[in-house]
C-alpha positions as semicolon CSV with decimal commas, in nm:
position;residue;x (nm);y (nm);z (nm)
1;X;2,928;-4,423;1,951
2;X;3,076;-4,751;1,826
3;X;3,410;-4,853;1,979
4;X;3,716;-4,761;1,774
5;X;3,856;-5,015;1,530
6;X;4,173;-5,099;1,723
7;X;4,346;-5,302;1,449
8;X;4,288;-5,022;1,199
9;X;4,402;-4,759;1,448
10;X;4,722;-4,955;1,514
11;X;4,781;-5,010;1,142
12;X;4,740;-4,639;1,065
13;X;4,964;-4,540;1,355
14;X;5,242;-4,776;1,247
15;X;5,208;-4,657;0,888
16;X;5,216;-4,293;0,997
17;X;5,535;-4,320;1,200
18;X;5,689;-4,547;0,939
19;X;5,628;-4,286;0,671
20;X;5,778;-4,019;0,899
21;X;6,090;-4,234;0,940
22;X;6,122;-4,274;0,562
23;X;6,061;-3,902;0,513
24;X;6,331;-3,810;0,764
25;X;6,575;-4,058;0,613
26;X;6,513;-3,927;0,261
27;X;6,555;-3,562;0,356
28;X;6,865;-3,620;0,566
29;X;7,029;-3,865;0,326
30;X;6,967;-3,656;0,016
31;X;7,059;-3,335;0,195
32;X;7,395;-3,468;0,308
33;X;7,467;-3,607;-0,040
34;X;7,350;-3,295;-0,222
35;X;7,551;-3,054;-0,006
36;X;7,894;-3,144;-0,151
37;X;7,743;-3,180;-0,498
38;X;7,624;-2,819;-0,477
39;X;7,990;-2,712;-0,461
40;X;8,125;-2,969;-0,708
41;X;7,871;-2,941;-0,990
42;X;7,832;-2,626;-1,202
43;X;7,496;-2,455;-1,162
44;X;7,389;-2,532;-1,521
45;X;7,393;-2,906;-1,446
46;X;7,355;-2,918;-1,067
47;X;7,035;-2,717;-1,044
48;X;6,830;-2,916;-1,300
49;X;6,961;-3,241;-1,152
50;X;6,874;-3,134;-0,798
51;X;6,523;-3,029;-0,900
52;X;6,458;-3,358;-1,080
53;X;6,567;-3,559;-0,777
54;X;6,349;-3,353;-0,542
55;X;6,047;-3,391;-0,771
56;X;6,101;-3,768;-0,796
57;X;6,145;-3,791;-0,420
58;X;5,819;-3,606;-0,360
59;X;5,634;-3,837;-0,599
60;X;5,778;-4,139;-0,418
61;X;5,669;-4,008;-0,078
62;X;5,316;-3,933;-0,199
63;X;5,283;-4,282;-0,350
64;X;5,408;-4,432;-0,025
65;X;5,150;-4,239;0,177
66;X;4,876;-4,351;-0,062
67;X;4,987;-4,715;-0,053
68;X;4,974;-4,720;0,327
69;X;4,618;-4,586;0,314
70;X;4,680;-4,285;0,538
71;X;4,640;-4,034;0,253
72;X;4,394;-4,002;-0,033
73;X;4,489;-3,768;-0,315
74;X;4,292;-3,602;-0,593
75;X;4,568;-3,430;-0,790
76;X;4,473;-3,520;-1,147
77;X;4,388;-3,156;-1,218
78;X;4,758;-3,072;-1,172
79;X;4,868;-3,282;-1,471
80;X;4,883;-2,980;-1,708
81;X;5,158;-2,835;-1,487
82;X;5,395;-3,095;-1,629
83;X;5,405;-2,886;-1,948
84;X;5,464;-2,556;-1,767
85;X;5,772;-2,350;-1,848
86;X;5,852;-2,009;-1,702
87;X;5,534;-1,991;-1,489
88;X;5,479;-1,850;-1,139
89;X;5,280;-2,125;-0,965
90;X;5,095;-1,980;-0,665
91;X;4,901;-2,214;-0,432
92;X;4,714;-2,122;-0,118
93;X;4,900;-2,244;0,190
94;X;4,733;-2,491;0,425
95;X;5,028;-2,698;0,545
96;X;5,386;-2,803;0,477
97;X;5,251;-3,087;0,260
98;X;5,144;-2,829;-0,001
99;X;5,500;-2,822;-0,136
100;X;5,497;-3,197;-0,201
101;X;5,155;-3,186;-0,368
102;X;5,251;-2,918;-0,621
103;X;5,625;-2,970;-0,675
104;X;5,566;-3,340;-0,749
105;X;5,382;-3,228;-1,065
106;X;5,598;-2,928;-1,156
107;X;5,912;-2,969;-1,369
108;X;6,223;-2,760;-1,307
109;X;6,068;-2,607;-0,996
110;X;6,254;-2,346;-0,795
111;X;6,127;-2,228;-0,457
112;X;6,190;-1,924;-0,242
113;X;6,305;-2,059;0,094
114;X;6,345;-1,902;0,436
115;X;6,684;-1,732;0,469
116;X;6,927;-1,937;0,674
117;X;6,782;-2,275;0,580
118;X;7,029;-2,302;0,291
119;X;7,305;-2,338;0,554
120;X;7,136;-2,640;0,714
121;X;7,328;-2,955;0,602
122;X;7,007;-3,160;0,609
123;X;6,860;-2,924;0,347
124;X;7,151;-2,940;0,104
125;X;6,905;-3,052;-0,164
126;X;6,758;-2,701;-0,175
127;X;7,105;-2,551;-0,214
128;X;7,188;-2,784;-0,502
129;X;6,852;-2,713;-0,668
130;X;6,921;-2,340;-0,657
131;X;6,637;-2,249;-0,423
132;X;6,637;-1,879;-0,345
133;X;6,674;-1,753;0,015
134;X;6,436;-1,468;0,094
135;X;6,698;-1,256;0,270
136;X;6,707;-0,934;0,062
137;X;6,412;-0,809;-0,142
138;X;6,545;-0,679;-0,474
139;X;6,812;-0,947;-0,531
140;X;6,548;-1,213;-0,467
141;X;6,318;-1,058;-0,727
142;X;6,602;-1,032;-0,979
143;X;6,718;-1,390;-0,933
144;X;6,367;-1,535;-0,940
145;X;6,286;-1,338;-1,256
146;X;6,606;-1,467;-1,419
147;X;6,511;-1,827;-1,337
148;X;6,170;-1,772;-1,497
149;X;6,321;-1,621;-1,811
150;X;6,547;-1,926;-1,834
151;X;6,242;-2,155;-1,836
152;X;6,225;-2,265;-1,471
153;X;5,896;-2,257;-1,283
154;X;5,871;-2,058;-0,960
155;X;5,670;-2,216;-0,677
156;X;5,568;-1,943;-0,435
157;X;5,295;-1,910;-0,172
158;X;5,144;-1,560;-0,195
159;X;5,033;-1,572;0,170
160;X;5,396;-1,622;0,272
161;X;5,300;-1,849;0,561
162;X;5,048;-2,116;0,652
163;X;4,705;-1,992;0,753
164;X;4,636;-2,047;1,125
165;X;4,257;-2,028;1,099
166;X;4,143;-2,174;0,765
167;X;4,100;-1,829;0,614
168;X;4,287;-1,669;0,325
169;X;4,561;-1,446;0,461
170;X;4,694;-1,129;0,298
171;X;4,884;-1,181;-0,027
172;X;5,232;-1,031;-0,033
173;X;5,290;-0,856;-0,368
174;X;5,641;-0,996;-0,419
175;X;5,522;-1,282;-0,638
176;X;5,343;-1,033;-0,864
177;X;5,653;-0,812;-0,887
178;X;5,857;-1,116;-0,991
179;X;5,601;-1,224;-1,251
180;X;5,576;-0,874;-1,398
181;X;5,954;-0,832;-1,413
182;X;5,994;-1,167;-1,589
183;X;5,689;-1,129;-1,812
184;X;5,565;-1,459;-1,668
185;X;5,205;-1,571;-1,615
186;X;5,070;-1,656;-1,270
187;X;4,905;-1,996;-1,226
188;X;4,665;-2,010;-0,928
189;X;4,642;-2,345;-0,750
190;X;4,358;-2,416;-0,507
191;X;4,435;-2,676;-0,239
192;X;4,164;-2,823;-0,016
193;X;4,190;-3,072;0,269
194;X;3,992;-3,231;0,549
195;X;4,275;-3,192;0,802
196;X;4,484;-2,930;0,973
197;X;4,786;-3,163;0,989
198;X;5,115;-2,974;0,946
199;X;4,929;-2,647;0,950
200;X;5,061;-2,364;1,163
201;X;5,134;-2,492;1,512
202;X;5,085;-2,864;1,431
203;X;5,412;-3,058;1,488
204;X;5,502;-3,324;1,236
205;X;5,504;-3,607;1,494
206;X;5,151;-3,546;1,629
207;X;4,920;-3,808;1,482
208;X;4,612;-3,677;1,295
209;X;4,292;-3,865;1,213
210;X;4,313;-4,078;0,901
211;X;4,273;-4,088;0,611
212;X;4,399;-3,743;0,512
213;X;4,232;-3,607;0,198
214;X;4,398;-3,358;-0,035
215;X;4,251;-3,211;-0,350
216;X;4,413;-2,957;-0,582
217;X;4,265;-2,762;-0,871
218;X;4,404;-2,512;-1,120
219;X;4,259;-2,165;-1,163
220;X;4,275;-1,956;-1,477
221;X;4,630;-1,852;-1,564
222;X;4,664;-1,473;-1,548
223;X;4,917;-1,203;-1,626
224;X;5,003;-0,916;-1,392
225;X;4,836;-0,596;-1,500
226;X;4,883;-0,267;-1,317
227;X;5,034;-0,226;-0,968
228;X;5,148;-0,547;-0,800
229;X;4,964;-0,462;-0,477
230;X;4,630;-0,421;-0,655
231;X;4,684;-0,742;-0,853
232;X;4,760;-0,935;-0,533
233;X;4,447;-0,804;-0,360
234;X;4,225;-0,894;-0,654
235;X;4,376;-1,241;-0,685
236;X;4,329;-1,300;-0,313
237;X;3,957;-1,235;-0,348
238;X;3,942;-1,485;-0,635
239;X;4,106;-1,750;-0,415
240;X;3,855;-1,687;-0,137
241;X;3,566;-1,726;-0,384
242;X;3,709;-2,041;-0,544
243;X;3,773;-2,206;-0,207
244;X;3,463;-2,080;-0,028
245;X;3,680;-1,914;0,238
246;X;3,670;-1,580;0,413
247;X;3,953;-1,328;0,415
248;X;4,166;-1,275;0,722
């Protein structure tokens, strides 16, 4: 084996931790600024403003990662999402970076976030943007459906969590219930990568091998027909076929 390219290794390492520092600064700074704004601004202006800022921030971070050479992106297939209105956008879930990849291309995006995170001051941006905590089932479905009917796009991961073994996990039917209640279509998004970075159990500070490759494709937009559970199972099989993965 040839010896490692030490200058390149050092350059990638410095770029990696530099990007992490910028990422942390952006999240903390915006979160602390957005937290008081979430109480001062009415929802009709605060939520769209918060979502625009988050989308712009994600695009900035992705460009920064590309410029440093640690990430290579193939996201051109997501461009049609910029015209989406009132759509349930449902990607498979490889890592925490999935949110940046999709939300950077999705206007007026609202997410369902883990209950309790909305009380974290560093995540005040999610509170301002009107992200929905997943604490109680029926109120979550009602609020998400209302956002869709008002023209927002719902970003939700049907697996509910990152896959620990590169297989497609069970799809929770909640996203299908929301789509059916709102009369909204479901847009499958297929994400592929060459790395397990920020997958389940991989801490953000642990350096991966570079460059990281991410590719995203759109599936055929579908409407929920019949029971939500059956729809979720059928859609899960379609994801496995499109991604060449097995089911867990």
